[in-house]
Coordinates of C-alpha atoms in Angstrom, one line a residue:
Chain D
M177 CA 179.3 101.8 12.1
I178 CA 179.2 97.9 12.3
N179 CA 176.9 96.9 15.1
K180 CA 178.3 94.1 17.2
V181 CA 175.5 93.9 19.8
V182 CA 173.9 90.6 20.7
K183 CA 171.0 90.3 23.1
N184 CA 172.6 88.2 25.9
A185 CA 175.2 85.6 26.9
Q186 CA 173.1 82.9 25.3
D187 CA 173.3 84.6 21.9
A188 CA 176.9 85.6 22.4
L189 CA 178.0 82.0 22.9
K190 CA 176.4 80.5 19.8
G191 CA 178.8 78.1 18.2
A192 CA 180.6 77.2 21.4
E193 CA 181.0 73.4 21.3
N194 CA 182.6 70.5 23.1
G195 CA 186.4 70.2 22.6
M196 CA 187.0 73.8 21.8
T197 CA 189.8 76.1 23.0
F198 CA 188.7 79.2 24.9
M199 CA 190.5 82.2 26.3
L200 CA 189.1 83.9 29.4
G201 CA 190.2 87.2 30.7
G202 CA 190.9 88.1 34.3
F203 CA 193.5 88.1 37.0
G204 CA 192.3 86.1 40.0
L205 CA 188.6 87.0 40.1
C206 CA 189.3 90.6 38.9
G207 CA 187.9 91.3 35.4
I208 CA 186.6 87.8 34.7
P209 CA 183.7 87.4 32.2
E210 CA 181.2 86.3 34.8
N211 CA 178.2 86.1 32.5
C212 CA 180.0 84.0 29.9
I213 CA 181.3 81.6 32.5
S214 CA 177.7 81.1 33.9
E215 CA 176.5 80.5 30.3
L216 CA 179.2 77.9 29.7
V217 CA 178.1 76.1 32.9
R218 CA 174.5 76.2 31.7
L219 CA 175.4 74.9 28.2
G220 CA 177.4 72.1 29.7
V221 CA 180.0 72.1 27.0
N222 CA 182.9 69.9 28.0
N223 CA 186.3 68.6 27.0
L224 CA 187.4 72.2 26.9
T225 CA 190.9 73.7 26.8
C226 CA 190.8 76.9 28.8
I227 CA 193.5 79.6 28.6
S228 CA 193.3 81.9 31.6
N229 CA 195.9 83.3 34.0
N230 CA 194.2 81.6 37.0
A231 CA 191.5 79.0 37.5
G232 CA 189.1 80.8 39.8
V233 CA 188.3 79.7 43.3
D234 CA 186.4 76.5 44.2
D235 CA 182.9 78.1 44.0
F236 CA 183.4 81.0 41.5
G237 CA 185.0 81.9 38.2
L238 CA 186.5 79.0 36.3
G239 CA 186.2 76.9 39.5
L240 CA 182.5 76.5 38.5
L241 CA 183.5 74.8 35.2
L242 CA 186.2 72.7 37.0
K243 CA 183.7 71.5 39.5
K244 CA 181.5 70.1 36.7
H245 CA 184.5 68.6 35.0
Q246 CA 184.0 70.6 31.8
I247 CA 187.6 71.4 31.4
K248 CA 190.0 68.9 30.0
K249 CA 193.1 71.1 29.9
M250 CA 194.0 74.3 31.7
I251 CA 196.7 76.7 30.5
S252 CA 197.5 79.2 33.3
S253 CA 200.4 80.8 35.2
Y254 CA 199.1 80.5 38.8
V255 CA 196.5 78.2 40.3
G256 CA 197.2 78.4 44.0
E257 CA 193.8 79.4 45.3
N258 CA 191.8 76.5 44.0
E259 CA 191.8 73.2 46.0
E260 CA 189.6 71.4 43.5
F261 CA 192.0 72.4 40.7
E262 CA 195.0 71.1 42.7
R263 CA 193.1 67.8 43.4
Q264 CA 192.2 67.2 39.8
M265 CA 195.7 68.0 38.6
L266 CA 197.5 65.9 41.1
S267 CA 195.2 63.0 40.4
G268 CA 195.7 63.3 36.7
E269 CA 192.0 64.1 35.8
L270 CA 193.0 67.5 34.5
D271 CA 195.8 68.2 32.1
V272 CA 197.6 71.4 33.1
E273 CA 200.2 73.5 31.3
L274 CA 201.7 76.1 33.6
I275 CA 203.5 78.9 31.8
P276 CA 205.2 82.1 33.0
Q277 CA 202.7 85.0 33.3
G278 CA 204.5 87.3 30.9
T279 CA 204.9 84.5 28.4
L280 CA 201.1 83.8 28.7
A281 CA 200.4 87.5 28.1
E282 CA 202.8 87.7 25.1
R283 CA 201.5 84.5 23.6
C284 CA 198.0 86.0 23.7
R285 CA 199.2 89.2 22.2
A286 CA 201.2 87.4 19.5
T287 CA 198.1 85.3 18.6
G288 CA 196.1 88.4 17.7
A289 CA 199.1 90.3 16.2
G290 CA 200.0 87.8 13.5
I291 CA 203.2 86.7 15.2
P292 CA 203.6 82.9 15.2
A293 CA 206.4 82.8 17.8
F294 CA 208.8 84.9 19.7
Y295 CA 211.9 84.5 22.0
T296 CA 211.6 85.3 25.7
P297 CA 214.2 84.9 28.5
A298 CA 211.5 83.6 30.9
G299 CA 211.8 79.9 31.8
Y300 CA 215.2 79.3 30.3
G301 CA 217.0 76.5 32.1
T302 CA 213.7 75.3 33.7
E303 CA 211.2 72.6 32.8
V304 CA 209.2 75.2 31.0
A305 CA 211.8 75.3 28.3
E306 CA 212.0 71.5 27.9
G307 CA 211.5 70.5 24.3
K308 CA 211.5 74.1 23.1
E309 CA 214.0 75.7 20.8
T310 CA 216.5 78.0 22.6
R311 CA 218.8 80.5 21.2
E312 CA 221.5 83.0 22.3
F313 CA 221.1 86.7 21.5
N314 CA 223.8 89.1 22.7
G315 CA 225.1 86.6 25.3
K316 CA 221.8 85.8 26.9
M317 CA 219.7 82.7 26.4
Y318 CA 216.1 82.8 25.2
V319 CA 213.2 80.3 24.7
L320 CA 211.0 80.2 21.6
E321 CA 207.3 80.4 22.5
Q322 CA 204.4 80.1 20.2
A323 CA 201.0 81.8 19.7
F324 CA 197.8 80.1 20.6
D325 CA 194.8 79.2 18.4
P326 CA 191.6 79.7 20.3
E327 CA 188.1 79.5 18.8
F328 CA 186.6 81.9 21.3
A329 CA 187.9 84.6 23.6
F330 CA 185.7 85.8 26.4
V331 CA 186.6 89.2 27.9
K332 CA 185.0 91.6 30.4
A333 CA 185.1 95.4 30.1
W334 CA 183.8 98.2 32.2
K335 CA 182.3 100.1 29.3
G336 CA 181.7 99.2 25.7
D337 CA 179.8 100.6 22.8
T338 CA 177.7 99.1 20.0
A339 CA 180.7 99.1 17.7
G340 CA 182.6 96.9 20.1
N341 CA 185.0 99.5 21.5
L342 CA 186.1 98.7 25.0
I343 CA 187.3 100.6 28.1
F344 CA 188.5 98.7 31.2
K345 CA 188.7 99.9 34.8
G346 CA 191.5 99.6 37.3
T347 CA 193.5 96.3 37.3
A348 CA 190.5 94.5 35.7
R349 CA 192.2 95.2 32.4
N350 CA 194.9 92.6 32.9
F351 CA 194.7 89.9 30.1
N352 CA 191.4 91.1 28.6
P353 CA 192.9 93.4 25.8
M354 CA 195.3 90.8 24.5
M355 CA 192.7 88.0 24.6
A356 CA 190.3 90.2 22.8
M357 CA 192.8 90.5 20.0
A358 CA 193.3 86.7 19.9
G359 CA 189.8 85.2 19.6
K360 CA 188.5 84.0 16.2
I361 CA 185.3 85.0 17.8
T362 CA 185.8 87.5 20.6
V363 CA 182.8 88.0 23.0
A364 CA 182.9 91.1 25.2
E365 CA 180.5 91.4 28.1
V366 CA 180.4 94.9 29.6
E367 CA 179.0 96.6 32.8
E368 CA 177.7 99.4 30.7
L369 CA 176.8 99.3 27.0
V370 CA 176.4 102.6 25.3
E371 CA 175.7 103.8 21.7
A372 CA 178.6 104.2 19.3
G373 CA 179.9 107.8 19.7
E374 CA 179.3 108.0 23.4
L375 CA 182.8 106.9 24.4
D376 CA 185.7 109.2 23.8
P377 CA 187.8 107.7 20.9
N378 CA 191.0 108.9 22.7
Q379 CA 190.2 106.7 25.7
I380 CA 189.4 103.4 24.0
H381 CA 191.6 100.5 25.2
T382 CA 190.5 97.8 22.8
P383 CA 189.3 99.0 19.4
G384 CA 186.1 97.4 18.1
I385 CA 187.8 95.7 15.2
F386 CA 188.9 92.9 17.7
V387 CA 185.4 92.3 19.0
Q388 CA 182.8 90.2 17.2
R389 CA 180.0 90.2 19.8
I390 CA 179.2 92.5 22.6
F391 CA 176.4 92.4 25.2
Q392 CA 175.3 94.1 28.3
G393 CA 176.3 91.9 31.3
K394 CA 174.1 91.6 34.4
D395 CA 174.2 90.7 38.0
Y396 CA 177.9 91.3 38.4
E397 CA 179.2 89.8 41.7
K398 CA 182.8 91.1 41.4
R399 CA 183.9 89.0 44.3
I400 CA 187.0 90.2 46.2
E401 CA 189.4 87.3 46.8
Q402 CA 191.6 88.9 49.5
L403 CA 189.9 91.8 51.3
T404 CA 192.7 93.9 52.9
V405 CA 191.9 97.3 54.4
T406 CA 193.3 99.9 56.6
P407 CA 191.0 100.3 59.6
K408 CA 189.3 103.7 60.0
S409 CA 191.2 105.6 62.6
Chain R
M109 CA 218.1 86.6 67.8
A110 CA 216.9 85.5 64.4
L111 CA 215.1 88.2 62.5
S112 CA 211.3 88.3 62.3
K113 CA 209.7 88.5 58.8
Q114 CA 209.2 92.2 59.4
E115 CA 212.9 92.6 60.2
I116 CA 213.9 90.7 57.0
A117 CA 211.8 93.1 55.0
Q118 CA 213.3 96.1 56.9
R119 CA 216.8 94.9 56.1
I120 CA 215.9 94.5 52.4
A121 CA 214.4 98.0 52.3
Q122 CA 217.9 99.4 53.0
E123 CA 218.9 98.1 49.6
L124 CA 216.3 100.3 47.8
Q125 CA 217.7 103.2 45.8
D126 CA 216.3 106.5 44.8
K127 CA 214.2 106.5 41.6
W128 CA 214.0 102.8 41.4
Y129 CA 210.9 100.9 40.1
V130 CA 210.4 97.9 42.3
N131 CA 208.4 94.7 42.0
L132 CA 207.6 93.0 45.4
G133 CA 206.5 89.3 45.5
I134 CA 203.9 87.8 47.7
G135 CA 204.7 87.2 51.4
I136 CA 207.7 88.8 53.2
P137 CA 208.6 90.9 50.1
T138 CA 205.3 92.7 50.3
L139 CA 206.3 93.9 53.8
V140 CA 209.3 95.8 52.3
A141 CA 206.9 98.6 51.3
N142 CA 206.4 99.4 55.0
Y143 CA 210.1 100.4 55.4
I144 CA 211.1 102.6 52.5
P145 CA 214.0 104.8 53.7
K146 CA 213.2 108.5 54.2
N147 CA 214.2 110.9 51.4
I148 CA 214.2 108.4 48.6
D149 CA 211.4 107.9 46.0
V150 CA 210.6 104.4 44.8
V151 CA 207.6 103.3 42.7
F152 CA 206.0 99.8 43.2
Q153 CA 205.0 97.9 40.2
S154 CA 202.3 95.2 40.5
E155 CA 202.5 92.8 37.6
N156 CA 198.8 92.5 37.2
G157 CA 198.9 96.0 35.7
M158 CA 199.7 98.9 38.1
L159 CA 202.5 101.4 38.8
G160 CA 202.3 103.5 41.9
M161 CA 200.7 100.9 44.2
G162 CA 199.6 102.4 47.4
T163 CA 198.5 101.2 50.8
F164 CA 195.4 99.0 51.6
P165 CA 192.2 101.1 51.2
I166 CA 190.4 102.5 54.1
E167 CA 187.7 100.2 55.3
G168 CA 184.6 100.6 53.1
E169 CA 186.5 102.2 50.2
E170 CA 187.8 98.9 48.8
D171 CA 187.3 98.4 45.0
A172 CA 187.1 94.9 43.5
D173 CA 188.7 96.3 40.3
L174 CA 191.8 97.5 42.1
I175 CA 194.0 94.6 43.4
N176 CA 197.7 93.7 43.6
A177 CA 199.3 90.6 42.3
G178 CA 198.5 88.8 45.5
K179 CA 194.8 89.6 44.8
Q180 CA 194.6 91.9 47.8
T181 CA 192.6 95.1 47.6
V182 CA 194.9 98.1 47.3
T183 CA 195.0 101.8 46.3
I184 CA 196.8 103.6 43.6
L185 CA 198.9 106.7 44.3
K186 CA 198.8 110.1 42.6
G187 CA 200.9 109.8 39.4
G188 CA 200.2 106.1 39.2
S189 CA 199.1 104.3 36.0
L190 CA 197.2 101.2 34.9
F191 CA 197.9 98.9 32.0
D192 CA 197.4 95.4 30.6
S193 CA 199.5 92.3 31.3
A194 CA 201.5 92.4 28.1
M195 CA 202.6 95.9 28.8
S196 CA 203.3 95.0 32.4
F197 CA 205.7 92.2 31.4
S198 CA 207.2 94.5 28.7
M199 CA 208.3 96.7 31.6
I200 CA 209.7 93.6 33.4
R201 CA 211.5 91.8 30.5
G202 CA 212.6 95.2 29.1
Q203 CA 214.4 95.8 32.4
H204 CA 212.6 99.0 33.1
V205 CA 212.0 97.6 36.6
Q206 CA 215.2 97.9 38.6
L207 CA 214.6 95.5 41.5
T208 CA 212.7 92.3 42.1
V209 CA 212.2 91.0 45.7
L210 CA 210.7 87.5 45.9
G211 CA 210.4 84.5 48.2
A212 CA 212.0 81.1 47.6
M213 CA 211.9 77.5 48.7
E214 CA 215.5 76.9 47.7
V215 CA 218.4 79.0 46.4
S216 CA 221.7 77.5 45.2
Q217 CA 225.2 78.9 45.4
N218 CA 225.2 79.6 41.6
G219 CA 222.1 81.8 41.9
D220 CA 219.5 79.3 40.8
I221 CA 216.1 79.7 42.5
A222 CA 213.2 77.3 43.0
N223 CA 209.8 78.6 44.3
W224 CA 206.9 77.3 42.3
K225 CA 206.4 73.6 42.6
I226 CA 207.0 70.5 44.8
P227 CA 206.5 67.5 42.5
G228 CA 203.6 65.3 43.5
K229 CA 202.7 67.5 46.4
M230 CA 202.1 71.2 45.7
V231 CA 201.7 73.1 42.5
K232 CA 200.9 76.7 42.6
G233 CA 202.4 77.8 39.4
M234 CA 205.2 80.3 38.7
G235 CA 202.9 83.3 38.1
G236 CA 205.2 86.1 37.0
A237 CA 208.3 84.8 38.9
M238 CA 210.0 83.3 35.9
D239 CA 209.7 86.5 33.8
L240 CA 210.9 88.5 36.8
V241 CA 214.0 86.4 37.6
A242 CA 215.0 86.0 34.0
S243 CA 215.0 89.8 33.5
A244 CA 215.7 91.9 36.6
E245 CA 219.1 93.4 37.0
N246 CA 218.8 93.1 40.8
I247 CA 217.1 90.2 42.5
I248 CA 216.9 89.8 46.2
V249 CA 215.5 86.7 47.8
A250 CA 213.6 87.0 51.1
M251 CA 213.2 83.7 53.0
M252 CA 213.9 81.7 56.1
H253 CA 217.3 80.2 56.2
T254 CA 216.0 76.7 56.9
D255 CA 212.6 75.0 56.2
K256 CA 210.2 73.8 58.9
T257 CA 212.1 70.6 59.4
G258 CA 215.4 72.5 59.9
Q259 CA 216.9 71.7 56.5
S260 CA 218.9 74.4 54.9
K261 CA 217.3 76.3 52.0
L262 CA 220.7 77.6 50.8
L263 CA 222.1 74.7 48.8
K264 CA 224.9 73.5 46.6
K265 CA 222.3 72.6 44.1
C266 CA 218.5 73.1 44.1
S267 CA 216.5 69.8 44.4
L268 CA 213.1 71.3 43.3
P269 CA 212.1 72.4 39.8
L270 CA 213.8 75.7 39.0
T271 CA 212.2 79.1 38.5
G272 CA 215.4 80.6 37.1
V273 CA 219.1 80.0 36.7
N274 CA 222.1 82.0 37.7
C275 CA 220.0 85.0 38.6
V276 CA 219.9 85.6 42.4
K277 CA 222.6 88.0 43.6
K278 CA 221.5 88.7 47.2
V279 CA 219.6 86.7 49.9
V280 CA 218.3 88.0 53.2
T281 CA 217.2 85.4 55.6
N282 CA 216.2 85.4 59.3
L283 CA 219.9 84.7 60.1
A284 CA 222.0 86.6 57.6
Y285 CA 222.5 88.8 54.6
L286 CA 224.5 86.9 51.9
E287 CA 225.7 87.7 48.4
I288 CA 226.1 85.1 45.7
K289 CA 229.2 85.1 43.4
N290 CA 232.0 82.8 42.3
D291 CA 229.7 79.8 42.8
A292 CA 229.4 80.4 46.6
F293 CA 227.4 82.2 49.3
Y294 CA 229.4 85.1 50.8
L295 CA 228.4 86.0 54.3
I296 CA 228.1 89.8 54.5
E297 CA 226.1 90.5 57.7
R298 CA 224.7 88.5 60.6
A299 CA 221.3 89.0 62.3
P300 CA 221.9 90.7 65.6
G301 CA 223.0 88.1 68.2
V302 CA 223.4 85.3 65.6
S303 CA 226.8 83.7 65.5
V304 CA 228.8 82.9 62.4
E305 CA 228.8 79.3 63.6
E306 CA 225.0 79.1 63.6
I307 CA 225.0 80.4 60.1
I308 CA 227.6 77.9 58.9
A309 CA 225.6 75.1 60.5
A310 CA 222.4 76.2 58.8
T311 CA 223.9 76.6 55.3
E312 CA 224.4 73.5 53.1
G313 CA 226.0 75.3 50.2
T314 CA 229.5 76.6 50.1
L315 CA 229.7 79.6 52.5
I316 CA 232.6 82.0 52.4
V317 CA 233.3 83.9 55.6
E318 CA 235.9 86.6 55.1
G319 CA 237.2 88.5 58.2
E320 CA 234.9 89.9 60.9
I321 CA 231.2 89.7 59.9
P322 CA 229.3 92.7 61.2
E323 CA 225.8 92.6 62.7
M324 CA 222.9 94.1 60.7
K325 CA 222.0 97.6 61.7
F326 CA 218.5 98.9 61.7

């Protein structure tokens, strides 16, 4: 079996340079590649275009890259929890493309699936559709949306094996599987790295073919954005 | 008396039908889950990748890997399932989800909705709202009838950037339950104790009032 293992985040990010386009998995702070983000901050690469559903919070996730002005352009669906993001966007320091969440997911999927473009009803008649081709199918209007072209995709899984197969947990799956398909180089960081053969092939969410580099992550904070509980009675 | 947010949610819950899959937006819509009518089964879809969303976890049992679309910690019910974002929006665009309930800043009399951006002031992003309103068969908007300055949110034409066009069919506000058709708002029910005149005064768009308008029942 092809071995995809690299030693750490530092080795996993070899070749990451200024001006590149990156995809980063996660929904809010759930399922984000914490180790890769820390390494991007350490490397100091800048002028980046980042494709990620959200932009982290002020002091965690992609917020760490924003604070250091490493991101030139952000492509997301929702950025409501980050004041620094909003400030940089409204002041024009940061270029932002906001796109519908389902369109974002499908554009990631299309990228990895060899589909250059597709029609979706989302955003028809809104500013999201401005400048884009529209077309009627069966009496309903659709907008043509295109695939991305990222150099790297950074994803985070619960378990992975040396062959690059990945299993996600809970709602930490979110954008990670489609982004894994889309990267020219896909880096997977995992909470638990095991030998090939130890994961049940029936349970694999992302087959190893989509993953170029995998490493055992460390020091996961897994911060909860909105803690909501039912009091013990 | 105008309805509280809880009562708006309670009135919307009366629209739920047996065996429906339902997506609830952030804010008032989330509260709808507290008022599911007895003897019907509905399943809540959370667009970040869950069917069968349950209540908030018991204190100490929260899991950072199990959240809803509002990023709140939740639980998953027996028979629930987990999936990725592309599959989640396949369910939504593919009309496998029967009802979407969401909030709005403005709704117009032709069913347009605006809820994601105030140019130059506030940009949160549309999240999944554009996919949801472009696809759902049934869309109910839950919102206050007027904004904080008293301006009507039910308009002839939306002034803010749109989230979707010609899509909203029902609106439940703190004052009324309205349906949208024939390029107008139709007043269907009043909040208990709220007069038709008050609703007319608070509605900028064309409002059709046909016959006696009953009060909501809870």
